[in-house]
PDB file of C-alpha atoms and ligand atoms in Angstrom:
ATOM      1  CA  UNK O  36      -0.111  -0.062  -0.022  1.00  0.00           C
ATOM      2  CA  UNK O  37       1.027   3.532  -0.560  1.00  0.00           C
ATOM      3  CA  UNK O  38       2.345   5.552   2.489  1.00  0.00           C
ATOM      4  CA  UNK O  39      -0.818   7.904   3.660  1.00  0.00           C
ATOM      5  CA  UNK O  40      -1.672  11.322   2.469  1.00  0.00           C
ATOM      6  CA  UNK O  41      -3.348  13.374   5.298  1.00  0.00           C
ATOM      7  CA  UNK O  42      -4.946  16.605   3.969  1.00  0.00           C
ATOM      8  CA  UNK O  43      -5.770  19.130   6.422  1.00  0.00           C
ATOM      9  CA  UNK O  44      -9.062  21.426   5.197  1.00  0.00           C
ATOM     10  CA  UNK O  45      -7.893  23.805   7.569  1.00  0.00           C
ATOM     11  CA  UNK O  46     -10.734  26.814   7.198  1.00  0.00           C
ATOM     12  CA  UNK O  47     -13.476  25.974   4.783  1.00  0.00           C
ATOM     13  CA  UNK O  48     -15.760  28.405   3.709  1.00  0.00           C
ATOM     14  CA  UNK O  49     -18.949  28.282   5.985  1.00  0.00           C
ATOM     15  CA  UNK O  50     -17.425  27.501   9.388  1.00  0.00           C
ATOM     16  CA  UNK O  51     -17.589  30.380  11.748  1.00  0.00           C
ATOM     17  CA  UNK O  52     -15.513  31.188  14.878  1.00  0.00           C
ATOM     18  CA  UNK O  53     -18.818  30.737  16.951  1.00  0.00           C
ATOM     19  CA  UNK O  54     -19.064  27.374  15.780  1.00  0.00           C
ATOM     20  CA  UNK O  55     -15.390  26.751  15.953  1.00  0.00           C
ATOM     21  CA  UNK O  56     -12.980  29.110  18.205  1.00  0.00           C
ATOM     22  CA  UNK O  57      -9.888  27.616  16.856  1.00  0.00           C
ATOM     23  CA  UNK O  58     -10.960  28.670  13.419  1.00  0.00           C
ATOM     24  CA  UNK O  59      -7.835  29.801  11.364  1.00  0.00           C
ATOM     25  CA  UNK O  60      -9.100  32.947   9.336  1.00  0.00           C
ATOM     26  CA  UNK O  61      -6.224  35.339   8.675  1.00  0.00           C
ATOM     27  CA  UNK O  62      -3.349  34.501   6.330  1.00  0.00           C
ATOM     28  CA  UNK O  63      -1.173  34.227   9.197  1.00  0.00           C
ATOM     29  CA  UNK O  64      -3.078  32.096  11.543  1.00  0.00           C
ATOM     30  CA  UNK O  65      -3.694  29.618   8.328  1.00  0.00           C
ATOM     31  CA  UNK O  66       0.224  29.606   8.039  1.00  0.00           C
ATOM     32  CA  UNK O  67       0.589  28.664  11.480  1.00  0.00           C
ATOM     33  CA  UNK O  68      -2.078  26.014  11.542  1.00  0.00           C
ATOM     34  CA  UNK O  69      -0.689  24.842   8.392  1.00  0.00           C
ATOM     35  CA  UNK O  70       2.924  24.127  10.047  1.00  0.00           C
ATOM     36  CA  UNK O  71       1.146  22.597  13.201  1.00  0.00           C
ATOM     37  CA  UNK O  72      -0.670  20.278  10.673  1.00  0.00           C
ATOM     38  CA  UNK O  73       2.297  19.466   8.839  1.00  0.00           C
ATOM     39  CA  UNK O  74       4.079  18.511  12.083  1.00  0.00           C
ATOM     40  CA  UNK O  75       1.353  16.516  12.912  1.00  0.00           C
ATOM     41  CA  UNK O  76       1.436  14.380   9.739  1.00  0.00           C
ATOM     42  CA  UNK O  77      -0.351  16.428   6.913  1.00  0.00           C
ATOM     43  CA  UNK O  78       1.274  16.492   3.390  1.00  0.00           C
ATOM     44  CA  UNK O  79      -1.353  18.779   2.010  1.00  0.00           C
ATOM     45  CA  UNK O  80      -3.381  22.030   3.209  1.00  0.00           C
ATOM     46  CA  UNK O  81      -6.646  22.484   1.492  1.00  0.00           C
ATOM     47  CA  UNK O  82      -6.952  26.200   1.909  1.00  0.00           C
ATOM     48  CA  UNK O  83     -10.091  28.653   1.731  1.00  0.00           C
ATOM     49  CA  UNK O  84      -9.489  32.726   1.797  1.00  0.00           C
ATOM     50  CA  UNK O  85     -11.393  34.429   4.222  1.00  0.00           C
ATOM     51  CA  UNK O  86     -11.833  38.544   4.561  1.00  0.00           C
ATOM     52  CA  UNK O  87     -10.812  40.136   7.883  1.00  0.00           C
ATOM     53  CA  UNK O  88     -14.199  39.834   9.256  1.00  0.00           C
ATOM     54  CA  UNK O  89     -14.629  36.174   8.320  1.00  0.00           C
ATOM     55  CA  UNK O  90     -16.583  36.149   5.040  1.00  0.00           C
ATOM     56  CA  UNK O  91     -15.575  34.002   2.437  1.00  0.00           C
ATOM     57  CA  UNK O  92     -13.394  35.396  -0.569  1.00  0.00           C
ATOM     58  CA  UNK O  93     -11.735  34.225  -3.320  1.00  0.00           C
ATOM     59  CA  UNK O  94      -9.279  37.192  -3.640  1.00  0.00           C
ATOM     60  CA  UNK O  95      -5.979  36.075  -5.593  1.00  0.00           C
ATOM     61  CA  UNK O  96      -4.104  38.905  -3.083  1.00  0.00           C
ATOM     62  CA  UNK O  97      -5.584  36.699  -0.331  1.00  0.00           C
ATOM     63  CA  UNK O  98      -5.000  33.325  -1.663  1.00  0.00           C
ATOM     64  CA  UNK O  99      -1.408  35.011  -2.260  1.00  0.00           C
ATOM     65  CA  UNK O 100      -0.773  35.809   1.581  1.00  0.00           C
ATOM     66  CA  UNK O 101      -2.011  32.424   2.591  1.00  0.00           C
ATOM     67  CA  UNK O 102       0.289  30.368   0.167  1.00  0.00           C
ATOM     68  CA  UNK O 103       3.387  32.504   1.490  1.00  0.00           C
ATOM     69  CA  UNK O 104       2.617  32.241   5.132  1.00  0.00           C
ATOM     70  CA  UNK O 105       2.233  28.360   4.409  1.00  0.00           C
ATOM     71  CA  UNK O 106       5.348  28.375   2.763  1.00  0.00           C
ATOM     72  CA  UNK O 107       7.012  30.314   5.239  1.00  0.00           C
ATOM     73  CA  UNK O 108       6.795  27.729   7.911  1.00  0.00           C
ATOM     74  CA  UNK O 109       6.644  24.332   5.816  1.00  0.00           C
ATOM     75  CA  UNK O 110       6.929  22.431   3.051  1.00  0.00           C
ATOM     76  CA  UNK O 111       3.646  21.378   2.698  1.00  0.00           C
ATOM     77  CA  UNK O 112       1.374  21.059  -0.238  1.00  0.00           C
ATOM     78  CA  UNK O 113      -0.894  23.877  -0.864  1.00  0.00           C
ATOM     79  CA  UNK O 114      -4.267  23.048  -2.643  1.00  0.00           C
ATOM     80  CA  UNK O 115      -6.676  26.141  -3.098  1.00  0.00           C
ATOM     81  CA  UNK O 116     -10.306  26.026  -3.523  1.00  0.00           C
ATOM     82  CA  UNK O 117     -12.211  27.011  -6.573  1.00  0.00           C
ATOM     83  CA  UNK O 118     -15.429  25.864  -4.860  1.00  0.00           C
ATOM     84  CA  UNK O 119     -15.184  28.901  -2.542  1.00  0.00           C
ATOM     85  CA  UNK O 120     -18.697  29.350  -1.360  1.00  0.00           C
ATOM     86  CA  UNK O 121     -22.073  29.002  -2.628  1.00  0.00           C
ATOM     87  CA  UNK O 122     -23.179  32.119  -4.912  1.00  0.00           C
ATOM     88  CA  UNK O 123     -19.854  32.979  -6.044  1.00  0.00           C
ATOM     89  CA  UNK O 124     -19.550  33.066  -9.739  1.00  0.00           C
ATOM     90  CA  UNK O 125     -17.202  30.807 -11.835  1.00  0.00           C
ATOM     91  CA  UNK O 126     -14.828  33.736 -12.584  1.00  0.00           C
ATOM     92  CA  UNK O 127     -14.398  34.524  -8.993  1.00  0.00           C
ATOM     93  CA  UNK O 128     -13.648  31.204  -8.036  1.00  0.00           C
ATOM     94  CA  UNK O 129     -11.112  30.493 -10.798  1.00  0.00           C
ATOM     95  CA  UNK O 130      -9.021  33.457  -9.477  1.00  0.00           C
ATOM     96  CA  UNK O 131      -6.257  31.622  -7.163  1.00  0.00           C
ATOM     97  CA  UNK O 132      -5.508  29.160 -10.004  1.00  0.00           C
ATOM     98  CA  UNK O 133      -3.764  31.958 -11.725  1.00  0.00           C
ATOM     99  CA  UNK O 134      -1.265  31.775  -8.751  1.00  0.00           C
ATOM    100  CA  UNK O 135      -0.025  28.403 -10.025  1.00  0.00           C
ATOM    101  CA  UNK O 136      -0.431  26.380  -7.033  1.00  0.00           C
ATOM    102  CA  UNK O 137       0.736  22.705  -6.912  1.00  0.00           C
ATOM    103  CA  UNK O 138      -2.921  21.695  -6.492  1.00  0.00           C
ATOM    104  CA  UNK O 139      -6.605  22.807  -6.769  1.00  0.00           C
ATOM    105  CA  UNK O 140      -9.952  21.551  -6.306  1.00  0.00           C
ATOM    106  CA  UNK O 141     -12.318  20.759  -9.322  1.00  0.00           C
ATOM    107  CA  UNK O 142     -16.019  19.913  -8.575  1.00  0.00           C
ATOM    108  CA  UNK O 143     -17.123  17.427 -10.930  1.00  0.00           C
ATOM    109  CA  UNK O 144     -21.163  18.640 -10.753  1.00  0.00           C
ATOM    110  CA  UNK O 145     -23.698  20.308  -8.907  1.00  0.00           C
ATOM    111  CA  UNK O 146     -25.079  19.416  -5.870  1.00  0.00           C
ATOM    112  CA  UNK O 147     -27.681  20.522  -3.355  1.00  0.00           C
ATOM    113  CA  UNK O 148     -25.834  21.602  -0.153  1.00  0.00           C
ATOM    114  CA  UNK O 149     -27.808  22.034   2.706  1.00  0.00           C
ATOM    115  CA  UNK O 150     -29.986  24.543   1.899  1.00  0.00           C
ATOM    116  CA  UNK O 151     -28.221  25.863  -1.302  1.00  0.00           C
ATOM    117  CA  UNK O 152     -27.282  24.522  -4.732  1.00  0.00           C
ATOM    118  CA  UNK O 153     -23.508  24.376  -5.072  1.00  0.00           C
ATOM    119  CA  UNK O 154     -23.314  25.050  -8.908  1.00  0.00           C
ATOM    120  CA  UNK O 155     -21.050  23.530 -11.267  1.00  0.00           C
ATOM    121  CA  UNK O 156     -22.023  23.799 -14.887  1.00  0.00           C
ATOM    122  CA  UNK O 157     -20.492  21.847 -17.275  1.00  0.00           C
ATOM    123  CA  UNK O 158     -19.110  24.717 -19.154  1.00  0.00           C
ATOM    124  CA  UNK O 159     -17.712  26.252 -16.544  1.00  0.00           C
ATOM    125  CA  UNK O 160     -15.917  22.871 -15.262  1.00  0.00           C
ATOM    126  CA  UNK O 161     -14.211  22.626 -18.433  1.00  0.00           C
ATOM    127  CA  UNK O 162     -12.980  26.076 -18.112  1.00  0.00           C
ATOM    128  CA  UNK O 163     -11.413  25.151 -14.941  1.00  0.00           C
ATOM    129  CA  UNK O 164      -9.966  21.866 -15.897  1.00  0.00           C
ATOM    130  CA  UNK O 165      -8.406  23.994 -19.042  1.00  0.00           C
ATOM    131  CA  UNK O 166      -7.327  26.488 -16.943  1.00  0.00           C
ATOM    132  CA  UNK O 167      -5.452  24.100 -14.482  1.00  0.00           C
ATOM    133  CA  UNK O 168      -3.713  22.348 -17.248  1.00  0.00           C
ATOM    134  CA  UNK O 169      -2.439  25.840 -18.544  1.00  0.00           C
ATOM    135  CA  UNK O 170      -0.926  26.676 -15.181  1.00  0.00           C
ATOM    136  CA  UNK O 171       0.333  23.304 -14.113  1.00  0.00           C
ATOM    137  CA  UNK O 172      -2.064  22.544 -11.655  1.00  0.00           C
ATOM    138  CA  UNK O 173      -2.806  19.373 -10.467  1.00  0.00           C
ATOM    139  CA  UNK O 174      -6.749  19.017  -9.994  1.00  0.00           C
ATOM    140  CA  UNK O 175      -8.211  17.342  -7.127  1.00  0.00           C
ATOM    141  CA  UNK O 176     -11.786  16.173  -8.194  1.00  0.00           C
ATOM    142  CA  UNK O 177     -14.251  16.428  -6.023  1.00  0.00           C
ATOM    143  CA  UNK O 178     -16.679  13.733  -5.826  1.00  0.00           C
ATOM    144  CA  UNK O 179     -20.136  14.479  -3.861  1.00  0.00           C
ATOM    145  CA  UNK O 180     -22.110  12.284  -5.939  1.00  0.00           C
ATOM    146  CA  UNK O 181     -21.869   9.338  -7.912  1.00  0.00           C
ATOM    147  CA  UNK O 182     -22.543  10.539 -11.110  1.00  0.00           C
ATOM    148  CA  UNK O 183     -19.607  13.014 -10.693  1.00  0.00           C
ATOM    149  CA  UNK O 184     -17.277  10.040 -10.773  1.00  0.00           C
ATOM    150  CA  UNK O 185     -18.980   8.723 -13.611  1.00  0.00           C
ATOM    151  CA  UNK O 186     -18.464  12.318 -15.679  1.00  0.00           C
ATOM    152  CA  UNK O 187     -14.836  12.225 -14.690  1.00  0.00           C
ATOM    153  CA  UNK O 188     -14.451   8.911 -16.086  1.00  0.00           C
ATOM    154  CA  UNK O 189     -16.010  10.164 -19.415  1.00  0.00           C
ATOM    155  CA  UNK O 190     -13.913  13.422 -19.496  1.00  0.00           C
ATOM    156  CA  UNK O 191     -11.103  10.941 -18.887  1.00  0.00           C
ATOM    157  CA  UNK O 192     -11.574   8.880 -21.938  1.00  0.00           C
ATOM    158  CA  UNK O 193     -12.647  11.793 -24.183  1.00  0.00           C
ATOM    159  CA  UNK O 194      -9.117  13.390 -23.353  1.00  0.00           C
ATOM    160  CA  UNK O 195     -10.461  16.474 -21.470  1.00  0.00           C
ATOM    161  CA  UNK O 196      -8.393  15.449 -18.536  1.00  0.00           C
ATOM    162  CA  UNK O 197      -5.203  13.652 -18.355  1.00  0.00           C
ATOM    163  CA  UNK O 198      -4.425  10.759 -15.993  1.00  0.00           C
ATOM    164  CA  UNK O 199      -3.500   9.589 -13.273  1.00  0.00           C
ATOM    165  CA  UNK O 200      -6.763  11.284 -11.821  1.00  0.00           C
ATOM    166  CA  UNK O 201      -6.994  12.086  -8.235  1.00  0.00           C
ATOM    167  CA  UNK O 202     -10.033  12.363  -6.584  1.00  0.00           C
ATOM    168  CA  UNK O 203     -11.590  13.257  -3.018  1.00  0.00           C
ATOM    169  CA  UNK O 204     -14.843  11.671  -2.115  1.00  0.00           C
ATOM    170  CA  UNK O 205     -16.960  14.157   0.110  1.00  0.00           C
ATOM    171  CA  UNK O 206     -19.426  12.037   1.916  1.00  0.00           C
ATOM    172  CA  UNK O 207     -22.286  13.353   4.158  1.00  0.00           C
ATOM    173  CA  UNK O 208     -23.021  16.739   2.530  1.00  0.00           C
ATOM    174  CA  UNK O 209     -26.942  17.227   3.189  1.00  0.00           C
ATOM    175  CA  UNK O 210     -28.057  17.042  -0.782  1.00  0.00           C
ATOM    176  CA  UNK O 211     -24.883  14.609  -1.471  1.00  0.00           C
ATOM    177  CA  UNK O 212     -24.038  11.384  -1.463  1.00  0.00           C
ATOM    178  CA  UNK O 213     -24.508   9.679   2.276  1.00  0.00           C
ATOM    179  CA  UNK O 214     -21.262   9.523   4.622  1.00  0.00           C
ATOM    180  CA  UNK O 215     -21.337   5.602   5.037  1.00  0.00           C
ATOM    181  CA  UNK O 216     -18.831   2.673   4.181  1.00  0.00           C
ATOM    182  CA  UNK O 217     -21.414   1.388   1.449  1.00  0.00           C
ATOM    183  CA  UNK O 218     -21.305   4.552  -0.262  1.00  0.00           C
ATOM    184  CA  UNK O 219     -17.308   4.814  -0.039  1.00  0.00           C
ATOM    185  CA  UNK O 220     -17.012   0.932  -1.178  1.00  0.00           C
ATOM    186  CA  UNK O 221     -19.177   1.906  -4.481  1.00  0.00           C
ATOM    187  CA  UNK O 222     -17.326   4.766  -5.310  1.00  0.00           C
ATOM    188  CA  UNK O 223     -13.979   2.964  -5.031  1.00  0.00           C
ATOM    189  CA  UNK O 224     -15.290   0.118  -7.107  1.00  0.00           C
ATOM    190  CA  UNK O 225     -15.794   2.628  -9.744  1.00  0.00           C
ATOM    191  CA  UNK O 226     -12.437   4.483 -10.201  1.00  0.00           C
ATOM    192  CA  UNK O 227     -10.415   4.548 -13.427  1.00  0.00           C
ATOM    193  CA  UNK O 228      -7.413   2.472 -13.056  1.00  0.00           C
ATOM    194  CA  UNK O 229      -4.443   4.451 -11.640  1.00  0.00           C
ATOM    195  CA  UNK O 230      -6.378   6.707  -9.774  1.00  0.00           C
ATOM    196  CA  UNK O 231      -5.495   8.137  -6.442  1.00  0.00           C
ATOM    197  CA  UNK O 232      -8.235   8.875  -3.975  1.00  0.00           C
ATOM    198  CA  UNK O 233      -9.146  10.320  -0.377  1.00  0.00           C
ATOM    199  CA  UNK O 234     -12.283  10.651   1.495  1.00  0.00           C
ATOM    200  CA  UNK O 235     -13.720  13.887   3.150  1.00  0.00           C
ATOM    201  CA  UNK O 236     -16.521  12.451   5.613  1.00  0.00           C
ATOM    202  CA  UNK O 237     -18.295  15.158   6.692  1.00  0.00           C
ATOM    203  CA  UNK O 238     -19.509  15.794  10.675  1.00  0.00           C
ATOM    204  CA  UNK O 239     -19.492  12.519  12.513  1.00  0.00           C
ATOM    205  CA  UNK O 240     -18.692  10.570   9.366  1.00  0.00           C
ATOM    206  CA  UNK O 241     -15.161  11.900   9.504  1.00  0.00           C
ATOM    207  CA  UNK O 242     -13.333   9.475  11.583  1.00  0.00           C
ATOM    208  CA  UNK O 243     -15.232   6.326  10.464  1.00  0.00           C
ATOM    209  CA  UNK O 244     -14.700   7.195   6.767  1.00  0.00           C
ATOM    210  CA  UNK O 245     -10.960   8.151   7.094  1.00  0.00           C
ATOM    211  CA  UNK O 246     -10.342   5.047   9.363  1.00  0.00           C
ATOM    212  CA  UNK O 247     -11.964   2.741   6.528  1.00  0.00           C
ATOM    213  CA  UNK O 248      -9.821   4.741   3.576  1.00  0.00           C
ATOM    214  CA  UNK O 249      -6.540   3.724   5.777  1.00  0.00           C
ATOM    215  CA  UNK O 250      -7.646   0.021   5.561  1.00  0.00           C
ATOM    216  CA  UNK O 251      -8.504   0.264   1.734  1.00  0.00           C
ATOM    217  CA  UNK O 252      -5.541   2.205   0.226  1.00  0.00           C
ATOM    218  CA  UNK O 253      -7.190   5.201   0.250  1.00  0.00           C
ATOM    219  CA  UNK O 254      -6.009   8.481   1.369  1.00  0.00           C
ATOM    220  CA  UNK O 255      -7.446  10.834   4.495  1.00  0.00           C
ATOM    221  CA  UNK O 256      -8.739  14.385   4.606  1.00  0.00           C
ATOM    222  CA  UNK O 257      -9.688  15.935   7.756  1.00  0.00           C
ATOM    223  CA  UNK O 258     -10.018  19.231   9.313  1.00  0.00           C
ATOM    224  CA  UNK O 259     -12.398  22.139  10.469  1.00  0.00           C
ATOM    225  CA  UNK O 260     -13.899  22.778   6.808  1.00  0.00           C
ATOM    226  CA  UNK O 261     -15.937  18.852   7.275  1.00  0.00           C
ATOM    227  CA  UNK O 262     -15.720  18.547  10.857  1.00  0.00           C
ATOM    228  CA  UNK O 263     -15.362  21.097  14.121  1.00  0.00           C
ATOM    229  CA  UNK O 264     -15.630  18.268  16.486  1.00  0.00           C
ATOM    230  CA  UNK O 265     -12.908  15.765  18.004  1.00  0.00           C
ATOM    231  CA  UNK O 266     -15.954  13.467  19.467  1.00  0.00           C
ATOM    232  CA  UNK O 267     -19.561  13.815  19.802  1.00  0.00           C
ATOM    233  CA  UNK O 268     -20.423  16.912  21.991  1.00  0.00           C
ATOM    234  CA  UNK O 269     -16.437  17.803  22.418  1.00  0.00           C
ATOM    235  CA  UNK O 270     -14.983  20.482  20.055  1.00  0.00           C
ATOM    236  CA  UNK O 271     -11.739  19.963  18.876  1.00  0.00           C
ATOM    237  CA  UNK O 272      -8.805  22.120  20.100  1.00  0.00           C
ATOM    238  CA  UNK O 273      -7.467  22.473  16.735  1.00  0.00           C
ATOM    239  CA  UNK O 274      -6.866  21.091  13.131  1.00  0.00           C
ATOM    240  CA  UNK O 275      -3.503  19.336  14.073  1.00  0.00           C
ATOM    241  CA  UNK O 276      -5.525  17.226  16.655  1.00  0.00           C
ATOM    242  CA  UNK O 277      -7.434  15.926  14.156  1.00  0.00           C
ATOM    243  CA  UNK O 278      -4.547  15.177  11.985  1.00  0.00           C
ATOM    244  CA  UNK O 279      -2.604  13.708  14.930  1.00  0.00           C
ATOM    245  CA  UNK O 280      -5.273  11.177  15.479  1.00  0.00           C
ATOM    246  CA  UNK O 281      -5.592  10.062  11.925  1.00  0.00           C
ATOM    247  CA  UNK O 282      -1.589   9.768  11.611  1.00  0.00           C
ATOM    248  CA  UNK O 283      -1.831   7.704  14.907  1.00  0.00           C
ATOM    249  CA  UNK O 284      -4.520   5.396  13.767  1.00  0.00           C
ATOM    250  CA  UNK O 285      -2.593   4.573  10.339  1.00  0.00           C
ATOM    251  CA  UNK O 286       0.676   3.945  12.241  1.00  0.00           C
ATOM    252  CA  UNK O 287      -1.056   1.280  14.351  1.00  0.00           C
ATOM    253  CA  UNK O 288      -2.384  -0.162  10.980  1.00  0.00           C
ATOM    254  CA  UNK O 289       0.961  -0.266   9.759  1.00  0.00           C
ATOM    255  CA  UNK O 290       0.874   2.383   7.342  1.00  0.00           C
ATOM    256  CA  UNK O 291       3.111   5.146   7.503  1.00  0.00           C
ATOM    257  CA  UNK O 292       2.434   8.503   6.587  1.00  0.00           C
ATOM    258  CA  UNK O 293       3.685  10.290   3.525  1.00  0.00           C
ATOM    259  CA  UNK O 294       5.860  13.253   3.811  1.00  0.00           C
ATOM    260  CA  UNK O 295       4.857  16.485   1.748  1.00  0.00           C
ATOM    261  CA  UNK O 296       7.852  15.232  -0.710  1.00  0.00           C
ATOM    262  CA  UNK O 297       6.439  11.661  -0.453  1.00  0.00           C
ATOM    263  CA  UNK O 298       3.147  12.840  -1.590  1.00  0.00           C
ATOM    264  CA  UNK O 299       4.350  14.999  -4.420  1.00  0.00           C
ATOM    265  CA  UNK O 300       5.445  11.784  -6.047  1.00  0.00           C
ATOM    266  CA  UNK O 301       2.328   9.704  -5.382  1.00  0.00           C
ATOM    267  CA  UNK O 302       0.532  12.328  -6.764  1.00  0.00           C
ATOM    268  CA  UNK O 303       2.546  12.798  -9.916  1.00  0.00           C
ATOM    269  CA  UNK O 304       2.836  16.604  -9.219  1.00  0.00           C
ATOM    270  CA  UNK O 305       4.744  18.842 -11.483  1.00  0.00           C
ATOM    271  CA  UNK O 306       8.613  19.279 -10.575  1.00  0.00           C
ATOM    272  CA  UNK O 307       9.971  22.406  -9.344  1.00  0.00           C
ATOM    273  CA  UNK O 308       8.252  23.534  -5.908  1.00  0.00           C
TER     274      UNK O 308
HETATM  275  N1  KMH K 125     -17.611  25.464  -0.047  1.00  0.00           N
HETATM  276  C1  KMH K 125     -18.364  24.695  -0.838  1.00  0.00           C
HETATM  277  C2  KMH K 125     -19.554  24.842  -1.425  1.00  0.00           C
HETATM  278  C3  KMH K 125     -14.148  22.929  -2.755  1.00  0.00           C
HETATM  279  O1  KMH K 125     -13.299  23.461  -1.815  1.00  0.00           O
HETATM  280  O2  KMH K 125     -13.685  22.841  -3.611  1.00  0.00           O
HETATM  281  C4  KMH K 125     -17.305  24.073  -1.641  1.00  0.00           C
HETATM  282  C5  KMH K 125     -16.059  23.561  -1.398  1.00  0.00           C
HETATM  283  C6  KMH K 125     -15.224  22.543  -2.375  1.00  0.00           C
HETATM  284  O3  KMH K 125     -15.650  23.944  -0.602  1.00  0.00           O
HETATM  285 ZN1   ZN K 126     -13.213  23.476   0.489  1.00  0.00          ZN
END
């Protein structure tokens, strides 16, 4: 089995300080949280930008500061969000890709997102994929429901995307696929050959799905974007606390954790970072 790649989803677009007092918001806070997570075993940080008042933004300048702050403290891979927040325009969402980060997310379809609709028109998705190709950015394909994986497989066959593909199964969003072992097993069974994958279990699904992914040879994403609790009724004290638990479980299961450079190789990221 490959070494385990742990992604720290540090901030997200929706979680507030009221829900999680330790949420990193400013570029400086995100840089420090990234360093703590790298120390605890993360090799990727999935980042979202916020304005000073905590509202989400896709500002190129704020992402530039975040990337600089992360790189100041650690060698971790930076993956920017192109999902942003519900209601943002595709043009806004694409802005951080022009900074040529090593990775960016690419949502593979539209999904109900709680009480909202997270819009991903196929025409926009193609523009996003093309921009990532042009800037040498490795997409992580966000799969909220099974048809999105079918779409990715079709795009691969049509040459709209080049393999090996890397997927993130985001399971447990109200409106998307359930955060259950059965859902994860089904998605795994449908992967194009040679793909890598990680799982982001939402809320209470984070720990069981992360543990299952370790056993199945996948990778794991944890962090405040997806879950603010350490266990039922107990808030996590930091993103790093969630990372450290997954790293411990993986080591107990005899699966070593990848360094950022090992993750770069496993994900076939471009050279030169
Ligand atoms: N905030 C969600 C609407 C991503 O980062 O690419 C979308 C999201 C996915 O978080
Ligand atoms: Zn995100």
